[in-house]
Short mmCIF file of N, CA and C and ligand atoms in Angstrom, two decimals:
data_model
loop_
_atom_site.label_atom_id
_atom_site.label_comp_id
_atom_site.label_asym_id
_atom_site.label_seq_id
_atom_site.Cartn_x
_atom_site.Cartn_y
_atom_site.Cartn_z
N MET A 1 -121.07 152.04 -121.90
CA MET A 1 -119.69 152.54 -121.95
C MET A 1 -119.03 152.35 -120.57
N SER A 2 -117.84 151.78 -120.55
CA SER A 2 -117.18 151.55 -119.27
C SER A 2 -116.59 152.87 -118.77
N MET A 3 -116.24 152.87 -117.46
CA MET A 3 -115.66 154.08 -116.87
C MET A 3 -114.35 154.43 -117.58
N GLN A 4 -113.59 153.34 -117.91
CA GLN A 4 -112.30 153.61 -118.53
C GLN A 4 -112.48 154.26 -119.91
N GLN A 5 -113.47 153.75 -120.65
CA GLN A 5 -113.72 154.34 -121.96
C GLN A 5 -114.13 155.80 -121.80
N ALA A 6 -115.02 156.03 -120.82
CA ALA A 6 -115.51 157.39 -120.62
C ALA A 6 -114.37 158.35 -120.32
N SER A 7 -113.39 157.89 -119.52
CA SER A 7 -112.33 158.80 -119.12
C SER A 7 -111.39 159.13 -120.28
N THR A 8 -111.39 158.31 -121.33
CA THR A 8 -110.50 158.62 -122.45
C THR A 8 -111.22 159.40 -123.55
N GLN A 9 -112.51 159.65 -123.35
CA GLN A 9 -113.25 160.41 -124.35
C GLN A 9 -112.85 161.89 -124.30
N ALA A 10 -112.92 162.54 -125.48
CA ALA A 10 -112.65 163.97 -125.53
C ALA A 10 -113.78 164.70 -124.84
N PRO A 11 -113.49 165.87 -124.25
CA PRO A 11 -114.56 166.64 -123.63
C PRO A 11 -115.65 166.92 -124.68
N VAL A 12 -116.89 166.70 -124.27
CA VAL A 12 -118.02 166.83 -125.19
C VAL A 12 -118.03 168.22 -125.84
N ASP A 13 -117.75 169.23 -125.02
CA ASP A 13 -117.77 170.61 -125.49
C ASP A 13 -116.78 170.83 -126.64
N VAL A 14 -115.57 170.29 -126.47
CA VAL A 14 -114.54 170.46 -127.51
C VAL A 14 -114.98 169.77 -128.79
N VAL A 15 -115.52 168.57 -128.66
CA VAL A 15 -115.97 167.82 -129.83
C VAL A 15 -117.08 168.58 -130.56
N ALA A 16 -118.07 169.04 -129.81
CA ALA A 16 -119.21 169.72 -130.43
C ALA A 16 -118.79 171.02 -131.11
N ARG A 17 -117.95 171.78 -130.43
CA ARG A 17 -117.52 173.06 -131.02
C ARG A 17 -116.61 172.83 -132.22
N THR A 18 -115.81 171.77 -132.17
CA THR A 18 -114.96 171.44 -133.33
C THR A 18 -115.85 171.03 -134.50
N GLN A 19 -116.87 170.23 -134.22
CA GLN A 19 -117.78 169.79 -135.29
C GLN A 19 -118.49 170.97 -135.93
N ALA A 20 -118.85 171.95 -135.11
CA ALA A 20 -119.53 173.14 -135.65
C ALA A 20 -118.61 173.90 -136.61
N VAL A 21 -117.32 174.00 -136.24
CA VAL A 21 -116.35 174.67 -137.13
C VAL A 21 -116.22 173.89 -138.43
N ILE A 22 -116.13 172.56 -138.31
CA ILE A 22 -115.98 171.71 -139.50
C ILE A 22 -117.19 171.88 -140.42
N GLU A 23 -118.38 171.86 -139.84
CA GLU A 23 -119.60 171.99 -140.64
C GLU A 23 -119.63 173.32 -141.39
N ALA A 24 -119.20 174.38 -140.72
CA ALA A 24 -119.22 175.71 -141.35
C ALA A 24 -118.26 175.78 -142.54
N MET A 25 -117.25 174.90 -142.54
CA MET A 25 -116.23 174.98 -143.60
C MET A 25 -116.23 173.76 -144.50
N ALA A 26 -117.24 172.94 -144.35
CA ALA A 26 -117.25 171.65 -145.05
C ALA A 26 -117.16 171.80 -146.56
N GLY A 27 -117.72 172.88 -147.10
CA GLY A 27 -117.78 173.04 -148.56
C GLY A 27 -116.46 173.52 -149.18
N LEU A 28 -115.51 173.92 -148.36
CA LEU A 28 -114.27 174.48 -148.90
C LEU A 28 -113.42 173.41 -149.57
N GLU A 29 -112.67 173.85 -150.56
CA GLU A 29 -111.70 172.94 -151.15
C GLU A 29 -110.44 173.01 -150.29
N GLY A 30 -109.82 171.88 -149.99
CA GLY A 30 -108.64 171.91 -149.12
C GLY A 30 -108.99 172.49 -147.77
N PRO A 31 -109.93 171.87 -147.07
CA PRO A 31 -110.48 172.50 -145.86
C PRO A 31 -109.62 172.36 -144.59
N LEU A 32 -108.56 171.56 -144.63
CA LEU A 32 -107.84 171.29 -143.37
C LEU A 32 -107.29 172.56 -142.72
N LEU A 33 -106.55 173.37 -143.47
CA LEU A 33 -105.94 174.55 -142.86
C LEU A 33 -107.00 175.54 -142.37
N PRO A 34 -108.03 175.86 -143.21
CA PRO A 34 -109.07 176.77 -142.68
C PRO A 34 -109.78 176.21 -141.46
N ILE A 35 -110.00 174.91 -141.43
CA ILE A 35 -110.67 174.32 -140.25
C ILE A 35 -109.78 174.49 -139.02
N LEU A 36 -108.48 174.23 -139.19
CA LEU A 36 -107.57 174.39 -138.04
C LEU A 36 -107.55 175.85 -137.57
N HIS A 37 -107.56 176.78 -138.53
CA HIS A 37 -107.62 178.20 -138.14
C HIS A 37 -108.94 178.49 -137.42
N GLY A 38 -110.02 177.92 -137.94
CA GLY A 38 -111.33 178.13 -137.31
C GLY A 38 -111.35 177.59 -135.89
N VAL A 39 -110.75 176.42 -135.71
CA VAL A 39 -110.70 175.81 -134.38
C VAL A 39 -109.85 176.68 -133.45
N GLN A 40 -108.74 177.20 -134.00
CA GLN A 40 -107.89 178.05 -133.15
C GLN A 40 -108.63 179.35 -132.78
N ASP A 41 -109.41 179.88 -133.72
CA ASP A 41 -110.20 181.08 -133.40
C ASP A 41 -111.23 180.76 -132.32
N GLU A 42 -111.77 179.55 -132.39
CA GLU A 42 -112.82 179.14 -131.44
C GLU A 42 -112.27 178.98 -130.02
N PHE A 43 -111.10 178.33 -129.92
CA PHE A 43 -110.57 177.98 -128.59
C PHE A 43 -109.37 178.83 -128.16
N GLY A 44 -108.77 179.54 -129.12
CA GLY A 44 -107.53 180.26 -128.82
C GLY A 44 -106.30 179.40 -129.06
N PHE A 45 -106.51 178.13 -129.33
CA PHE A 45 -105.45 177.18 -129.66
C PHE A 45 -106.13 175.96 -130.28
N VAL A 46 -105.33 175.00 -130.74
CA VAL A 46 -105.93 173.79 -131.31
C VAL A 46 -105.87 172.68 -130.27
N PRO A 47 -106.99 172.40 -129.61
CA PRO A 47 -106.95 171.37 -128.56
C PRO A 47 -106.62 170.00 -129.15
N GLU A 48 -105.89 169.24 -128.37
CA GLU A 48 -105.53 167.87 -128.76
C GLU A 48 -106.80 167.08 -129.14
N ALA A 49 -107.85 167.32 -128.39
CA ALA A 49 -109.09 166.55 -128.58
C ALA A 49 -109.80 166.90 -129.88
N SER A 50 -109.43 168.03 -130.51
CA SER A 50 -110.05 168.39 -131.78
C SER A 50 -109.50 167.56 -132.93
N LEU A 51 -108.27 167.11 -132.79
CA LEU A 51 -107.59 166.48 -133.94
C LEU A 51 -108.27 165.20 -134.42
N PRO A 52 -108.64 164.28 -133.55
CA PRO A 52 -109.34 163.08 -134.05
C PRO A 52 -110.67 163.42 -134.71
N VAL A 53 -111.34 164.44 -134.22
CA VAL A 53 -112.64 164.85 -134.79
C VAL A 53 -112.41 165.36 -136.22
N ILE A 54 -111.38 166.19 -136.37
CA ILE A 54 -111.06 166.74 -137.70
C ILE A 54 -110.61 165.62 -138.63
N ALA A 55 -109.73 164.74 -138.11
CA ALA A 55 -109.20 163.65 -138.94
C ALA A 55 -110.33 162.78 -139.48
N GLU A 56 -111.27 162.47 -138.60
CA GLU A 56 -112.38 161.61 -139.01
C GLU A 56 -113.25 162.32 -140.06
N ALA A 57 -113.53 163.59 -139.82
CA ALA A 57 -114.40 164.33 -140.75
C ALA A 57 -113.78 164.46 -142.14
N LEU A 58 -112.45 164.60 -142.17
CA LEU A 58 -111.79 164.81 -143.47
C LEU A 58 -111.23 163.52 -144.06
N ASN A 59 -111.46 162.42 -143.32
CA ASN A 59 -110.97 161.13 -143.78
C ASN A 59 -109.45 161.11 -143.97
N ILE A 60 -108.76 161.68 -143.01
CA ILE A 60 -107.30 161.61 -143.01
C ILE A 60 -106.88 160.96 -141.70
N SER A 61 -105.60 160.57 -141.63
CA SER A 61 -105.17 159.91 -140.39
C SER A 61 -104.92 160.97 -139.31
N ARG A 62 -104.98 160.54 -138.06
CA ARG A 62 -104.68 161.46 -136.96
C ARG A 62 -103.25 161.96 -137.07
N ALA A 63 -102.35 161.06 -137.54
CA ALA A 63 -100.94 161.43 -137.67
C ALA A 63 -100.80 162.59 -138.66
N GLU A 64 -101.61 162.54 -139.72
CA GLU A 64 -101.55 163.60 -140.71
C GLU A 64 -102.02 164.92 -140.10
N ALA A 65 -103.11 164.87 -139.37
CA ALA A 65 -103.62 166.08 -138.72
C ALA A 65 -102.59 166.63 -137.74
N HIS A 66 -101.98 165.75 -136.94
CA HIS A 66 -100.93 166.16 -136.00
C HIS A 66 -99.76 166.80 -136.75
N GLY A 67 -99.37 166.15 -137.85
CA GLY A 67 -98.23 166.62 -138.63
C GLY A 67 -98.44 168.04 -139.12
N VAL A 68 -99.65 168.32 -139.60
CA VAL A 68 -99.93 169.65 -140.15
C VAL A 68 -99.88 170.68 -139.03
N VAL A 69 -100.47 170.36 -137.89
CA VAL A 69 -100.48 171.31 -136.76
C VAL A 69 -99.05 171.59 -136.28
N SER A 70 -98.21 170.55 -136.28
CA SER A 70 -96.83 170.73 -135.83
C SER A 70 -96.01 171.51 -136.86
N PHE A 71 -96.31 171.29 -138.14
CA PHE A 71 -95.52 171.91 -139.21
C PHE A 71 -95.73 173.43 -139.26
N TYR A 72 -96.99 173.84 -139.14
CA TYR A 72 -97.31 175.27 -139.25
C TYR A 72 -97.28 175.90 -137.86
N HIS A 73 -96.30 176.80 -137.68
CA HIS A 73 -96.16 177.40 -136.36
C HIS A 73 -97.29 178.36 -136.01
N ASP A 74 -98.15 178.62 -137.01
CA ASP A 74 -99.30 179.49 -136.76
C ASP A 74 -100.25 178.88 -135.74
N TYR A 75 -100.24 177.55 -135.66
CA TYR A 75 -101.19 176.88 -134.78
C TYR A 75 -100.60 176.71 -133.39
N ARG A 76 -101.37 177.14 -132.41
CA ARG A 76 -100.93 176.97 -131.02
C ARG A 76 -101.44 175.66 -130.48
N ARG A 77 -100.61 174.97 -129.70
CA ARG A 77 -101.02 173.70 -129.11
C ARG A 77 -101.51 173.88 -127.68
N ALA A 78 -101.33 175.07 -127.15
CA ALA A 78 -101.76 175.33 -125.76
C ALA A 78 -102.31 176.75 -125.72
N PRO A 79 -103.13 177.06 -124.73
CA PRO A 79 -103.67 178.42 -124.65
C PRO A 79 -102.54 179.46 -124.59
N ALA A 80 -102.80 180.61 -125.22
CA ALA A 80 -101.79 181.68 -125.21
C ALA A 80 -101.82 182.40 -123.87
N GLY A 81 -100.80 183.24 -123.66
CA GLY A 81 -100.76 184.08 -122.47
C GLY A 81 -101.81 185.19 -122.59
N ARG A 82 -101.89 186.04 -121.57
CA ARG A 82 -102.88 187.13 -121.59
C ARG A 82 -102.60 188.11 -122.72
N HIS A 83 -101.34 188.28 -123.04
CA HIS A 83 -100.95 189.11 -124.18
C HIS A 83 -100.27 188.22 -125.22
N VAL A 84 -100.45 188.57 -126.50
CA VAL A 84 -99.72 187.87 -127.56
C VAL A 84 -98.90 188.91 -128.31
N LEU A 85 -97.58 188.73 -128.25
CA LEU A 85 -96.67 189.65 -128.91
C LEU A 85 -96.05 188.95 -130.11
N LYS A 86 -96.26 189.53 -131.29
CA LYS A 86 -95.69 188.96 -132.52
C LYS A 86 -94.63 189.91 -133.03
N LEU A 87 -93.48 189.34 -133.35
CA LEU A 87 -92.38 190.14 -133.89
C LEU A 87 -92.15 189.73 -135.34
N CYS A 88 -92.19 190.70 -136.25
CA CYS A 88 -92.00 190.38 -137.65
C CYS A 88 -90.55 189.97 -137.90
N GLN A 89 -90.40 188.85 -138.59
CA GLN A 89 -89.07 188.34 -138.90
C GLN A 89 -88.88 188.20 -140.42
N ALA A 90 -89.75 188.81 -141.18
CA ALA A 90 -89.62 188.72 -142.64
C ALA A 90 -88.56 189.70 -143.13
N GLU A 91 -88.32 189.64 -144.44
CA GLU A 91 -87.13 190.27 -145.02
C GLU A 91 -86.96 191.76 -144.71
N ALA A 92 -88.01 192.54 -144.98
CA ALA A 92 -87.86 194.00 -144.80
C ALA A 92 -87.53 194.33 -143.35
N CYS A 93 -88.16 193.60 -142.44
CA CYS A 93 -87.89 193.85 -141.02
C CYS A 93 -86.50 193.33 -140.64
N GLN A 94 -86.12 192.22 -141.25
CA GLN A 94 -84.78 191.69 -140.98
C GLN A 94 -83.72 192.71 -141.35
N SER A 95 -83.92 193.35 -142.49
CA SER A 95 -82.92 194.32 -142.95
C SER A 95 -82.88 195.54 -142.04
N MET A 96 -83.90 195.70 -141.22
CA MET A 96 -83.93 196.85 -140.31
C MET A 96 -83.71 196.42 -138.85
N GLY A 97 -83.17 195.23 -138.66
CA GLY A 97 -82.74 194.84 -137.31
C GLY A 97 -83.73 194.03 -136.50
N SER A 98 -84.64 193.31 -137.16
CA SER A 98 -85.64 192.56 -136.40
C SER A 98 -85.03 191.45 -135.54
N GLU A 99 -83.88 190.93 -135.99
CA GLU A 99 -83.26 189.86 -135.18
C GLU A 99 -82.74 190.42 -133.86
N ARG A 100 -82.21 191.64 -133.93
CA ARG A 100 -81.72 192.28 -132.69
C ARG A 100 -82.91 192.58 -131.77
N VAL A 101 -84.00 193.06 -132.38
CA VAL A 101 -85.21 193.34 -131.59
C VAL A 101 -85.66 192.06 -130.90
N ALA A 102 -85.71 190.96 -131.68
CA ALA A 102 -86.17 189.68 -131.12
C ALA A 102 -85.27 189.24 -129.97
N ALA A 103 -83.95 189.40 -130.15
CA ALA A 103 -83.02 188.98 -129.10
C ALA A 103 -83.25 189.80 -127.83
N GLN A 104 -83.49 191.09 -128.00
CA GLN A 104 -83.70 191.95 -126.82
C GLN A 104 -85.01 191.60 -126.11
N VAL A 105 -86.04 191.37 -126.92
CA VAL A 105 -87.35 191.05 -126.31
C VAL A 105 -87.27 189.70 -125.60
N LYS A 106 -86.63 188.73 -126.24
CA LYS A 106 -86.51 187.40 -125.62
C LYS A 106 -85.76 187.49 -124.30
N ALA A 107 -84.68 188.28 -124.31
CA ALA A 107 -83.89 188.43 -123.07
C ALA A 107 -84.72 189.10 -121.99
N ALA A 108 -85.48 190.14 -122.38
CA ALA A 108 -86.27 190.89 -121.39
C ALA A 108 -87.39 190.03 -120.81
N LEU A 109 -88.00 189.20 -121.65
CA LEU A 109 -89.14 188.40 -121.19
C LEU A 109 -88.72 187.02 -120.66
N GLY A 110 -87.52 186.61 -121.01
CA GLY A 110 -87.03 185.30 -120.55
C GLY A 110 -87.71 184.14 -121.25
N ILE A 111 -88.20 184.38 -122.45
CA ILE A 111 -88.82 183.30 -123.24
C ILE A 111 -88.36 183.42 -124.69
N GLY A 112 -88.53 182.31 -125.42
CA GLY A 112 -88.21 182.32 -126.85
C GLY A 112 -89.50 182.35 -127.65
N PHE A 113 -89.35 182.29 -128.98
CA PHE A 113 -90.53 182.23 -129.85
C PHE A 113 -91.32 180.96 -129.55
N HIS A 114 -92.61 181.05 -129.66
CA HIS A 114 -93.55 179.94 -129.43
C HIS A 114 -93.60 179.54 -127.96
N GLU A 115 -93.18 180.45 -127.10
CA GLU A 115 -93.24 180.15 -125.67
C GLU A 115 -94.11 181.17 -124.95
N THR A 116 -94.62 180.74 -123.81
CA THR A 116 -95.42 181.62 -122.96
C THR A 116 -94.69 181.77 -121.63
N SER A 117 -94.66 182.99 -121.10
CA SER A 117 -93.96 183.21 -119.84
C SER A 117 -94.62 182.39 -118.72
N ALA A 118 -93.83 182.04 -117.73
CA ALA A 118 -94.31 181.15 -116.67
C ALA A 118 -95.51 181.75 -115.94
N ASP A 119 -95.59 183.06 -115.85
CA ASP A 119 -96.73 183.68 -115.16
C ASP A 119 -97.95 183.83 -116.07
N GLY A 120 -97.82 183.35 -117.32
CA GLY A 120 -98.96 183.37 -118.24
C GLY A 120 -99.26 184.76 -118.80
N SER A 121 -98.33 185.70 -118.63
CA SER A 121 -98.64 187.07 -119.06
C SER A 121 -98.49 187.27 -120.55
N VAL A 122 -97.56 186.55 -121.19
CA VAL A 122 -97.31 186.84 -122.61
C VAL A 122 -96.83 185.62 -123.38
N THR A 123 -97.31 185.53 -124.61
CA THR A 123 -96.83 184.53 -125.55
C THR A 123 -96.10 185.27 -126.66
N LEU A 124 -94.93 184.77 -127.02
CA LEU A 124 -94.11 185.43 -128.03
C LEU A 124 -94.10 184.59 -129.31
N GLU A 125 -94.41 185.25 -130.43
CA GLU A 125 -94.48 184.51 -131.69
C GLU A 125 -93.82 185.29 -132.81
N PRO A 126 -93.16 184.58 -133.73
CA PRO A 126 -92.67 185.29 -134.92
C PRO A 126 -93.82 185.43 -135.91
N VAL A 127 -93.74 186.43 -136.77
CA VAL A 127 -94.75 186.58 -137.80
C VAL A 127 -94.00 186.99 -139.06
N TYR A 128 -94.56 186.68 -140.21
CA TYR A 128 -93.83 186.95 -141.44
C TYR A 128 -94.59 187.94 -142.30
N CYS A 129 -94.34 189.19 -142.02
CA CYS A 129 -94.87 190.41 -142.64
C CYS A 129 -96.23 190.79 -142.07
N LEU A 130 -96.25 191.99 -141.55
CA LEU A 130 -97.47 192.56 -140.99
C LEU A 130 -98.01 193.65 -141.91
N GLY A 131 -97.44 193.75 -143.11
CA GLY A 131 -97.88 194.78 -144.05
C GLY A 131 -97.42 196.17 -143.61
N LEU A 132 -96.39 196.19 -142.80
CA LEU A 132 -95.93 197.46 -142.24
C LEU A 132 -94.44 197.65 -142.57
N CYS A 133 -94.05 197.11 -143.74
CA CYS A 133 -92.63 197.06 -144.10
C CYS A 133 -91.99 198.45 -144.11
N ALA A 134 -92.78 199.46 -144.49
CA ALA A 134 -92.22 200.82 -144.56
C ALA A 134 -91.84 201.33 -143.17
N CYS A 135 -92.39 200.70 -142.15
CA CYS A 135 -92.10 201.11 -140.77
C CYS A 135 -91.37 199.99 -140.03
N ALA A 136 -90.53 199.26 -140.75
CA ALA A 136 -89.79 198.15 -140.14
C ALA A 136 -88.77 198.68 -139.13
N PRO A 137 -88.42 197.88 -138.13
CA PRO A 137 -88.98 196.57 -137.80
C PRO A 137 -90.34 196.71 -137.11
N ALA A 138 -91.22 195.76 -137.43
CA ALA A 138 -92.60 195.86 -136.96
C ALA A 138 -92.94 194.76 -135.95
N ALA A 139 -93.96 195.06 -135.16
CA ALA A 139 -94.44 194.09 -134.17
C ALA A 139 -95.95 194.22 -134.08
N MET A 140 -96.56 193.28 -133.40
CA MET A 140 -98.00 193.37 -133.16
C MET A 140 -98.26 192.90 -131.73
N LEU A 141 -98.90 193.76 -130.96
CA LEU A 141 -99.23 193.41 -129.58
C LEU A 141 -100.75 193.35 -129.45
N ASP A 142 -101.25 192.17 -129.17
CA ASP A 142 -102.70 191.96 -129.01
C ASP A 142 -103.49 192.53 -130.18
N GLY A 143 -102.97 192.30 -131.39
CA GLY A 143 -103.70 192.70 -132.59
C GLY A 143 -103.40 194.12 -133.06
N GLU A 144 -102.64 194.88 -132.28
CA GLU A 144 -102.31 196.25 -132.69
C GLU A 144 -100.90 196.32 -133.22
N VAL A 145 -100.76 196.88 -134.43
CA VAL A 145 -99.42 196.92 -135.02
C VAL A 145 -98.60 198.07 -134.43
N ILE A 146 -97.32 197.83 -134.34
CA ILE A 146 -96.37 198.82 -133.82
C ILE A 146 -95.22 198.88 -134.83
N GLY A 147 -94.92 200.07 -135.32
CA GLY A 147 -93.85 200.22 -136.30
C GLY A 147 -92.60 200.80 -135.66
N ARG A 148 -91.51 200.70 -136.41
CA ARG A 148 -90.21 201.25 -136.00
C ARG A 148 -89.89 200.89 -134.55
N VAL A 149 -89.88 199.61 -134.29
CA VAL A 149 -89.63 199.15 -132.92
C VAL A 149 -88.17 199.39 -132.56
N ASP A 150 -87.96 200.32 -131.67
CA ASP A 150 -86.61 200.62 -131.20
C ASP A 150 -86.50 200.27 -129.71
N ALA A 151 -85.39 200.63 -129.11
CA ALA A 151 -85.16 200.25 -127.71
C ALA A 151 -86.26 200.80 -126.80
N ALA A 152 -86.69 202.05 -127.06
CA ALA A 152 -87.73 202.65 -126.22
C ALA A 152 -89.05 201.90 -126.37
N ALA A 153 -89.36 201.52 -127.61
CA ALA A 153 -90.61 200.78 -127.86
C ALA A 153 -90.56 199.42 -127.18
N ILE A 154 -89.41 198.78 -127.24
CA ILE A 154 -89.27 197.46 -126.58
C ILE A 154 -89.54 197.61 -125.08
N GLU A 155 -88.97 198.66 -124.50
CA GLU A 155 -89.17 198.90 -123.07
C GLU A 155 -90.67 199.06 -122.75
N GLU A 156 -91.33 199.85 -123.60
CA GLU A 156 -92.78 200.08 -123.41
C GLU A 156 -93.58 198.79 -123.54
N ILE A 157 -93.24 198.02 -124.58
CA ILE A 157 -93.96 196.77 -124.82
C ILE A 157 -93.78 195.81 -123.62
N VAL A 158 -92.55 195.70 -123.16
CA VAL A 158 -92.27 194.78 -122.05
C VAL A 158 -93.02 195.23 -120.79
N ALA A 159 -93.05 196.56 -120.56
CA ALA A 159 -93.77 197.07 -119.39
C ALA A 159 -95.27 196.78 -119.54
N GLU A 160 -95.78 196.95 -120.74
CA GLU A 160 -97.21 196.73 -121.01
C GLU A 160 -97.62 195.27 -120.74
N VAL A 161 -96.83 194.33 -121.22
CA VAL A 161 -97.22 192.93 -121.04
C VAL A 161 -97.06 192.46 -119.60
N ARG A 162 -96.25 193.18 -118.84
CA ARG A 162 -96.05 192.78 -117.43
C ARG A 162 -97.11 193.38 -116.52
N ARG A 163 -97.88 194.34 -117.06
CA ARG A 163 -98.85 195.06 -116.23
C ARG A 163 -99.93 194.14 -115.72
S1 LIG B 1 -91.48 192.45 -143.52
FE1 LIG B 1 -92.04 193.05 -141.53
S2 LIG B 1 -93.86 194.13 -141.84
FE2 LIG B 1 -93.38 193.44 -143.82
#
């Protein structure tokens, strides 16, 4: 193998860990989405280097694998910030002001959905129902759900992610 070839190879670790995820899910019907979720669970995002490995294993084109990752906003293309804040934007929360909450949080953090703050402290993502509709508008910070997000809660959340 030439030096140039070697430098364009995917990191061995990423390839091996991606293959392990694929093997664990090989028996599933329609395995692409679960594999991508598995890879994201493994790395915290879907590394670029995983896509050719997945494409080859499932006998699909790389373009197809790329297309699916780009289409579903659930998949991260880069590592998340230290905190992950999800704001519910589904119907019940919308009717209770989730768009206003999102606008306030975006302004406070200086980032939009699917973005990570420059200091790496927080990634902001929309989510579509957290099963907390009775306590809308809802959010989730690092896996913990927060209901009835009002101005005071936004202040607390912003302070928490900046800590
Ligand atoms: S719609 Fe937001 S929690 Fe269900």
